[in-house]
mmCIF file of C-alpha atoms and ligand atoms in Angstrom:
data_model
loop_
_atom_site.group_PDB
_atom_site.id
_atom_site.type_symbol
_atom_site.label_atom_id
_atom_site.label_comp_id
_atom_site.label_asym_id
_atom_site.label_seq_id
_atom_site.Cartn_x
_atom_site.Cartn_y
_atom_site.Cartn_z
ATOM 1 C CA MET A 1 -1.540 6.187 9.543
ATOM 2 C CA LYS A 2 -0.637 2.530 8.565
ATOM 3 C CA ILE A 3 2.495 1.900 6.612
ATOM 4 C CA PHE A 4 2.421 -0.782 4.034
ATOM 5 C CA LEU A 5 5.250 -1.866 1.957
ATOM 6 C CA ASP A 6 4.585 -1.805 -1.896
ATOM 7 C CA THR A 7 6.867 -4.873 -2.715
ATOM 8 C CA ALA A 8 6.760 -8.730 -3.246
ATOM 9 C CA ASN A 9 10.230 -9.038 -2.006
ATOM 10 C CA VAL A 10 10.370 -11.491 0.783
ATOM 11 C CA SER A 11 13.896 -9.812 2.226
ATOM 12 C CA GLU A 12 12.522 -6.289 2.065
ATOM 13 C CA ILE A 13 9.222 -7.641 3.738
ATOM 14 C CA LYS A 14 11.049 -9.162 6.469
ATOM 15 C CA GLU A 15 13.539 -6.430 7.248
ATOM 16 C CA GLY A 16 10.380 -3.782 7.244
ATOM 17 C CA VAL A 17 8.426 -6.063 9.575
ATOM 18 C CA ALA A 18 11.517 -6.597 11.638
ATOM 19 C CA ILE A 19 11.865 -2.805 12.229
ATOM 20 C CA GLY A 20 8.305 -2.894 13.639
ATOM 21 C CA VAL A 21 6.645 -0.314 11.775
ATOM 22 C CA VAL A 22 5.165 -2.218 8.761
ATOM 23 C CA ASP A 23 1.400 -2.844 8.975
ATOM 24 C CA GLY A 24 0.798 -4.616 5.590
ATOM 25 C CA VAL A 25 1.827 -5.146 2.080
ATOM 26 C CA THR A 26 0.533 -4.309 -1.359
ATOM 27 C CA THR A 27 1.574 -6.372 -4.293
ATOM 28 C CA ASN A 28 0.670 -5.962 -8.029
ATOM 29 C CA PRO A 29 1.440 -8.104 -11.343
ATOM 30 C CA SER A 30 4.505 -6.118 -11.946
ATOM 31 C CA LEU A 31 5.967 -6.437 -8.565
ATOM 32 C CA ILE A 32 5.247 -10.334 -8.408
ATOM 33 C CA ALA A 33 6.779 -10.712 -12.059
ATOM 34 C CA LYS A 34 10.097 -9.030 -10.633
ATOM 35 C CA GLU A 35 10.478 -11.783 -8.045
ATOM 36 C CA LYS A 36 10.691 -14.578 -10.621
ATOM 37 C CA ARG A 37 9.069 -17.273 -8.384
ATOM 38 C CA PRO A 38 5.951 -19.313 -8.599
ATOM 39 C CA PHE A 39 2.878 -17.052 -7.381
ATOM 40 C CA ARG A 40 1.335 -19.448 -4.775
ATOM 41 C CA PRO A 41 4.251 -20.002 -2.553
ATOM 42 C CA LEU A 42 5.646 -16.554 -2.934
ATOM 43 C CA VAL A 43 2.267 -14.915 -1.604
ATOM 44 C CA GLU A 44 1.574 -17.622 1.083
ATOM 45 C CA GLU A 45 5.128 -16.591 2.524
ATOM 46 C CA ILE A 46 4.299 -12.988 2.248
ATOM 47 C CA CYS A 47 1.046 -13.467 4.235
ATOM 48 C CA GLY A 48 2.766 -15.237 6.704
ATOM 49 C CA ILE A 49 5.455 -12.749 7.345
ATOM 50 C CA VAL A 50 3.131 -9.648 7.562
ATOM 51 C CA PRO A 51 0.819 -9.041 10.621
ATOM 52 C CA GLY A 52 -1.671 -7.099 8.809
ATOM 53 C CA ASP A 53 -3.279 -7.013 5.271
ATOM 54 C CA VAL A 54 -1.771 -8.160 2.239
ATOM 55 C CA SER A 55 -3.147 -7.115 -1.172
ATOM 56 C CA LEU A 56 -3.121 -9.822 -4.130
ATOM 57 C CA GLU A 57 -4.288 -8.646 -7.471
ATOM 58 C CA VAL A 58 -6.481 -10.249 -9.946
ATOM 59 C CA VAL A 59 -5.377 -10.570 -13.566
ATOM 60 C CA ALA A 60 -8.466 -11.351 -15.048
ATOM 61 C CA THR A 61 -10.406 -8.231 -16.868
ATOM 62 C CA ASP A 62 -13.913 -9.629 -16.904
ATOM 63 C CA PHE A 63 -16.427 -9.856 -13.943
ATOM 64 C CA GLU A 64 -16.590 -13.665 -14.005
ATOM 65 C CA GLY A 65 -12.728 -14.043 -14.267
ATOM 66 C CA MET A 66 -12.312 -11.450 -11.510
ATOM 67 C CA VAL A 67 -14.679 -13.193 -9.235
ATOM 68 C CA LYS A 68 -13.196 -16.595 -9.724
ATOM 69 C CA GLU A 69 -9.532 -15.298 -9.141
ATOM 70 C CA GLY A 70 -10.843 -13.084 -6.198
ATOM 71 C CA GLU A 71 -12.462 -16.144 -4.377
ATOM 72 C CA GLU A 72 -9.152 -18.038 -4.984
ATOM 73 C CA LEU A 73 -6.900 -15.228 -3.707
ATOM 74 C CA ALA A 74 -9.110 -14.674 -0.555
ATOM 75 C CA GLN A 75 -8.207 -18.453 0.248
ATOM 76 C CA VAL A 76 -4.438 -17.821 0.559
ATOM 77 C CA ALA A 77 -4.535 -16.634 3.850
ATOM 78 C CA LYS A 78 -6.941 -14.782 6.515
ATOM 79 C CA ASN A 79 -4.938 -11.473 5.817
ATOM 80 C CA ALA A 80 -5.181 -11.625 1.916
ATOM 81 C CA VAL A 81 -7.189 -8.732 0.466
ATOM 82 C CA VAL A 82 -8.266 -8.870 -3.286
ATOM 83 C CA LYS A 83 -7.138 -6.113 -5.468
ATOM 84 C CA CYS A 84 -9.259 -5.377 -8.618
ATOM 85 C CA PRO A 85 -8.703 -2.602 -11.010
ATOM 86 C CA LEU A 86 -11.245 0.191 -11.341
ATOM 87 C CA THR A 87 -12.988 -0.687 -14.219
ATOM 88 C CA LYS A 88 -16.880 -1.372 -14.944
ATOM 89 C CA ASP A 89 -16.246 -4.996 -14.364
ATOM 90 C CA GLY A 90 -13.810 -4.269 -11.510
ATOM 91 C CA LEU A 91 -16.478 -2.376 -9.611
ATOM 92 C CA LYS A 92 -19.111 -5.217 -10.247
ATOM 93 C CA ALA A 93 -16.430 -7.739 -9.022
ATOM 94 C CA VAL A 94 -15.789 -5.452 -5.671
ATOM 95 C CA LYS A 95 -19.546 -5.224 -5.141
ATOM 96 C CA TYR A 96 -19.998 -9.182 -5.627
ATOM 97 C CA LEU A 97 -16.752 -10.052 -3.472
ATOM 98 C CA SER A 98 -17.486 -7.648 -0.846
ATOM 99 C CA GLY A 99 -21.083 -8.933 -0.503
ATOM 100 C CA LYS A 100 -19.725 -12.351 0.096
ATOM 101 C CA GLY A 101 -17.416 -11.137 2.925
ATOM 102 C CA ILE A 102 -14.233 -10.889 0.979
ATOM 103 C CA ARG A 103 -12.266 -7.760 1.381
ATOM 104 C CA CYS A 104 -11.305 -5.750 -1.479
ATOM 105 C CA ASN A 105 -8.738 -3.053 -2.702
ATOM 106 C CA GLN A 106 -9.697 -1.137 -5.581
ATOM 107 C CA THR A 107 -6.616 -0.172 -7.431
ATOM 108 C CA LEU A 108 -5.555 2.097 -10.506
ATOM 109 C CA CYS A 109 -7.659 4.859 -9.128
ATOM 110 C CA PHE A 110 -7.133 8.209 -10.802
ATOM 111 C CA SER A 111 -10.266 10.396 -10.073
ATOM 112 C CA ALA A 112 -12.639 11.106 -7.342
ATOM 113 C CA PRO A 113 -15.551 9.900 -9.190
ATOM 114 C CA GLN A 114 -14.116 6.531 -9.542
ATOM 115 C CA ALA A 115 -13.364 6.390 -5.633
ATOM 116 C CA LEU A 116 -16.890 7.587 -4.788
ATOM 117 C CA LEU A 117 -18.139 4.639 -6.825
ATOM 118 C CA SER A 118 -15.723 2.202 -5.531
ATOM 119 C CA ALA A 119 -16.836 3.187 -1.846
ATOM 120 C CA LYS A 120 -20.462 2.587 -2.924
ATOM 121 C CA ALA A 121 -19.413 -0.951 -4.246
ATOM 122 C CA GLY A 122 -18.195 -1.578 -0.728
ATOM 123 C CA ALA A 123 -14.376 -1.733 -1.267
ATOM 124 C CA THR A 124 -12.214 -2.076 1.988
ATOM 125 C CA TYR A 125 -9.515 0.230 0.418
ATOM 126 C CA ILE A 126 -9.241 2.408 -2.433
ATOM 127 C CA SER A 127 -5.888 3.024 -3.948
ATOM 128 C CA PRO A 128 -5.357 6.385 -5.652
ATOM 129 C CA PHE A 129 -1.863 6.518 -7.509
ATOM 130 C CA LEU A 130 0.045 9.698 -6.443
ATOM 131 C CA GLY A 131 3.103 9.219 -8.308
ATOM 132 C CA ARG A 132 1.711 8.393 -11.487
ATOM 133 C CA LEU A 133 -0.784 11.385 -11.324
ATOM 134 C CA ASP A 134 2.310 13.806 -10.758
ATOM 135 C CA ASP A 135 4.106 12.170 -13.704
ATOM 136 C CA ILE A 136 1.816 13.485 -16.026
ATOM 137 C CA GLY A 137 1.788 16.986 -14.578
ATOM 138 C CA ALA A 138 -1.421 16.503 -12.407
ATOM 139 C CA VAL A 139 -1.263 16.997 -8.633
ATOM 140 C CA GLY A 140 -1.859 13.657 -7.212
ATOM 141 C CA MET A 141 -2.140 14.959 -3.616
ATOM 142 C CA ASP A 142 -5.231 16.811 -4.690
ATOM 143 C CA LEU A 143 -6.937 13.731 -5.216
ATOM 144 C CA ILE A 144 -6.068 12.265 -1.901
ATOM 145 C CA ARG A 145 -7.618 15.342 -0.411
ATOM 146 C CA ASP A 146 -10.712 15.190 -2.365
ATOM 147 C CA ILE A 147 -11.295 11.496 -1.578
ATOM 148 C CA CYS A 148 -10.677 11.816 2.088
ATOM 149 C CA GLN A 149 -13.205 14.662 2.248
ATOM 150 C CA ILE A 150 -15.970 12.815 0.100
ATOM 151 C CA TYR A 151 -15.658 9.796 2.238
ATOM 152 C CA ASP A 152 -15.691 11.648 5.387
ATOM 153 C CA ASN A 153 -18.627 13.685 4.237
ATOM 154 C CA TYR A 154 -20.956 10.680 3.779
ATOM 155 C CA GLY A 155 -19.133 8.374 6.425
ATOM 156 C CA PHE A 156 -17.849 5.831 3.970
ATOM 157 C CA LYS A 157 -15.933 2.851 5.849
ATOM 158 C CA THR A 158 -13.570 2.804 2.887
ATOM 159 C CA GLN A 159 -9.920 3.481 3.775
ATOM 160 C CA VAL A 160 -7.777 5.661 1.562
ATOM 161 C CA LEU A 161 -4.552 3.822 0.667
ATOM 162 C CA ALA A 162 -2.172 6.313 -0.833
ATOM 163 C CA ALA A 163 -0.387 4.362 -3.619
ATOM 164 C CA SER A 164 2.427 5.057 -6.060
ATOM 165 C CA ILE A 165 4.405 7.120 -3.561
ATOM 166 C CA ARG A 166 7.862 8.010 -4.497
ATOM 167 C CA ASN A 167 9.317 10.120 -1.699
ATOM 168 C CA PRO A 168 8.886 11.123 2.027
ATOM 169 C CA LEU A 169 6.982 14.314 0.997
ATOM 170 C CA HIS A 170 4.191 12.077 -0.361
ATOM 171 C CA VAL A 171 4.199 9.856 2.786
ATOM 172 C CA ILE A 172 3.667 13.333 4.839
ATOM 173 C CA ASP A 173 1.302 14.968 2.684
ATOM 174 C CA ALA A 174 -0.642 11.892 2.563
ATOM 175 C CA ALA A 175 -0.574 11.706 6.288
ATOM 176 C CA LYS A 176 -1.843 15.286 6.419
ATOM 177 C CA ALA A 177 -4.587 14.664 4.160
ATOM 178 C CA GLY A 178 -5.841 12.081 6.427
ATOM 179 C CA ALA A 179 -5.134 8.782 4.451
ATOM 180 C CA HIS A 180 -5.489 5.704 6.352
ATOM 181 C CA VAL A 181 -2.561 3.982 4.816
ATOM 182 C CA ALA A 182 0.342 4.783 2.767
ATOM 183 C CA THR A 183 1.896 2.166 0.643
ATOM 184 C CA MET A 184 5.430 2.795 -0.334
ATOM 185 C CA PRO A 185 8.685 0.949 -1.791
ATOM 186 C CA PHE A 186 11.298 -0.219 0.755
ATOM 187 C CA ALA A 187 13.744 2.497 -0.282
ATOM 188 C CA VAL A 188 11.069 5.209 0.556
ATOM 189 C CA LEU A 189 10.531 3.495 4.065
ATOM 190 C CA GLU A 190 14.315 3.835 4.528
ATOM 191 C CA SER A 191 14.299 7.643 3.398
ATOM 192 C CA LEU A 192 11.741 8.140 5.991
ATOM 193 C CA ILE A 193 14.173 7.026 8.793
ATOM 194 C CA LYS A 194 17.356 8.906 7.611
ATOM 195 C CA HIS A 195 18.198 12.324 8.570
ATOM 196 C CA PRO A 196 21.812 13.685 7.958
ATOM 197 C CA LEU A 197 21.592 15.659 11.416
ATOM 198 C CA THR A 198 20.786 12.482 13.202
ATOM 199 C CA ASP A 199 24.008 10.892 11.617
ATOM 200 C CA ILE A 200 26.245 13.879 12.444
ATOM 201 C CA GLY A 201 24.819 14.125 15.952
ATOM 202 C CA LEU A 202 25.223 10.253 16.668
ATOM 203 C CA LYS A 203 28.969 10.588 15.241
ATOM 204 C CA ARG A 204 29.646 13.682 17.526
ATOM 205 C CA PHE A 205 28.087 11.832 20.760
ATOM 206 C CA LEU A 206 30.082 8.757 20.149
ATOM 207 C CA ASP A 207 33.459 10.498 19.353
ATOM 208 C CA ASP A 208 32.988 12.504 22.573
ATOM 209 C CA TRP A 209 32.045 9.393 24.424
ATOM 210 C CA ALA A 210 35.289 7.721 23.008
ATOM 211 C CA LYS A 211 37.466 10.719 23.955
ATOM 212 C CA ALA A 212 36.413 10.606 27.588
ATOM 213 C CA GLY A 213 37.031 6.836 27.903
ATOM 214 C CA THR A 214 33.892 6.298 30.086
ATOM 215 C CA LYS A 215 31.969 3.008 30.205
ATOM 216 C CA LEU A 216 28.270 2.333 30.494
HETATM 217 C C1 E4P B 301 -0.334 0.224 -5.337
HETATM 218 O O1 E4P B 301 -1.010 -0.847 -4.760
HETATM 219 C C2 E4P B 301 0.631 -0.144 -6.428
HETATM 220 O O2 E4P B 301 1.179 -1.408 -6.260
HETATM 221 C C3 E4P B 301 1.710 0.792 -6.574
HETATM 222 O O3 E4P B 301 1.822 1.886 -5.498
HETATM 223 C C4 E4P B 301 2.028 1.420 -7.856
HETATM 224 O O4 E4P B 301 3.156 2.293 -7.730
HETATM 225 P P1 E4P B 301 4.099 2.661 -8.955
HETATM 226 O O5 E4P B 301 3.353 3.760 -9.704
HETATM 227 O O6 E4P B 301 5.425 3.071 -8.290
HETATM 228 O O7 E4P B 301 4.244 1.430 -9.813
#
């Protein structure tokens, strides 16, 4: 499973890439707004740091506007992927942009029928939002499983990008369900690394080593 960082923060992205486990980045208008930097230089910098795909989201809500913005966003870098919301116009825009060879990430997916239509429209990625479903008492992971099964049944090439991930369990359950990608905040990536027994074990090894006075 690929790991993407869900952030527009350059320091976090640099740190994640330096660890060597980050394959891509997803941004959205809220994440970009948090950075308080002009859009174009910020996203150009992000695309330059990340080895894989970087999703950049349109803010227009009509078909013509999404297509215009999508064509501009696709020019930012070779690894730019255009993110369009899962609306009627968003589906039309994904169909159109994909037909022109522009890769799209269809975002704000909350149901299996939405995901089915997005695959038919030619999306490169579908982004079901796990955490936001859990927030309203639904089981977000069930949606990931349903989409993986439906795409598998018909051989759709659209990749399932588990989004709105809030904790390590989300990541592991998404991996078990067969999601191709999990996008997560930097804090969740860090929590995947940490284990208290690792820290305790390392301290014990180093204490024993220090007591012995041996050298490598
Ligand atoms: C996905 O691409 C979105 O940017 C993101 O995962 C939304 O997550 P949130 O529900 O934590 O805002």
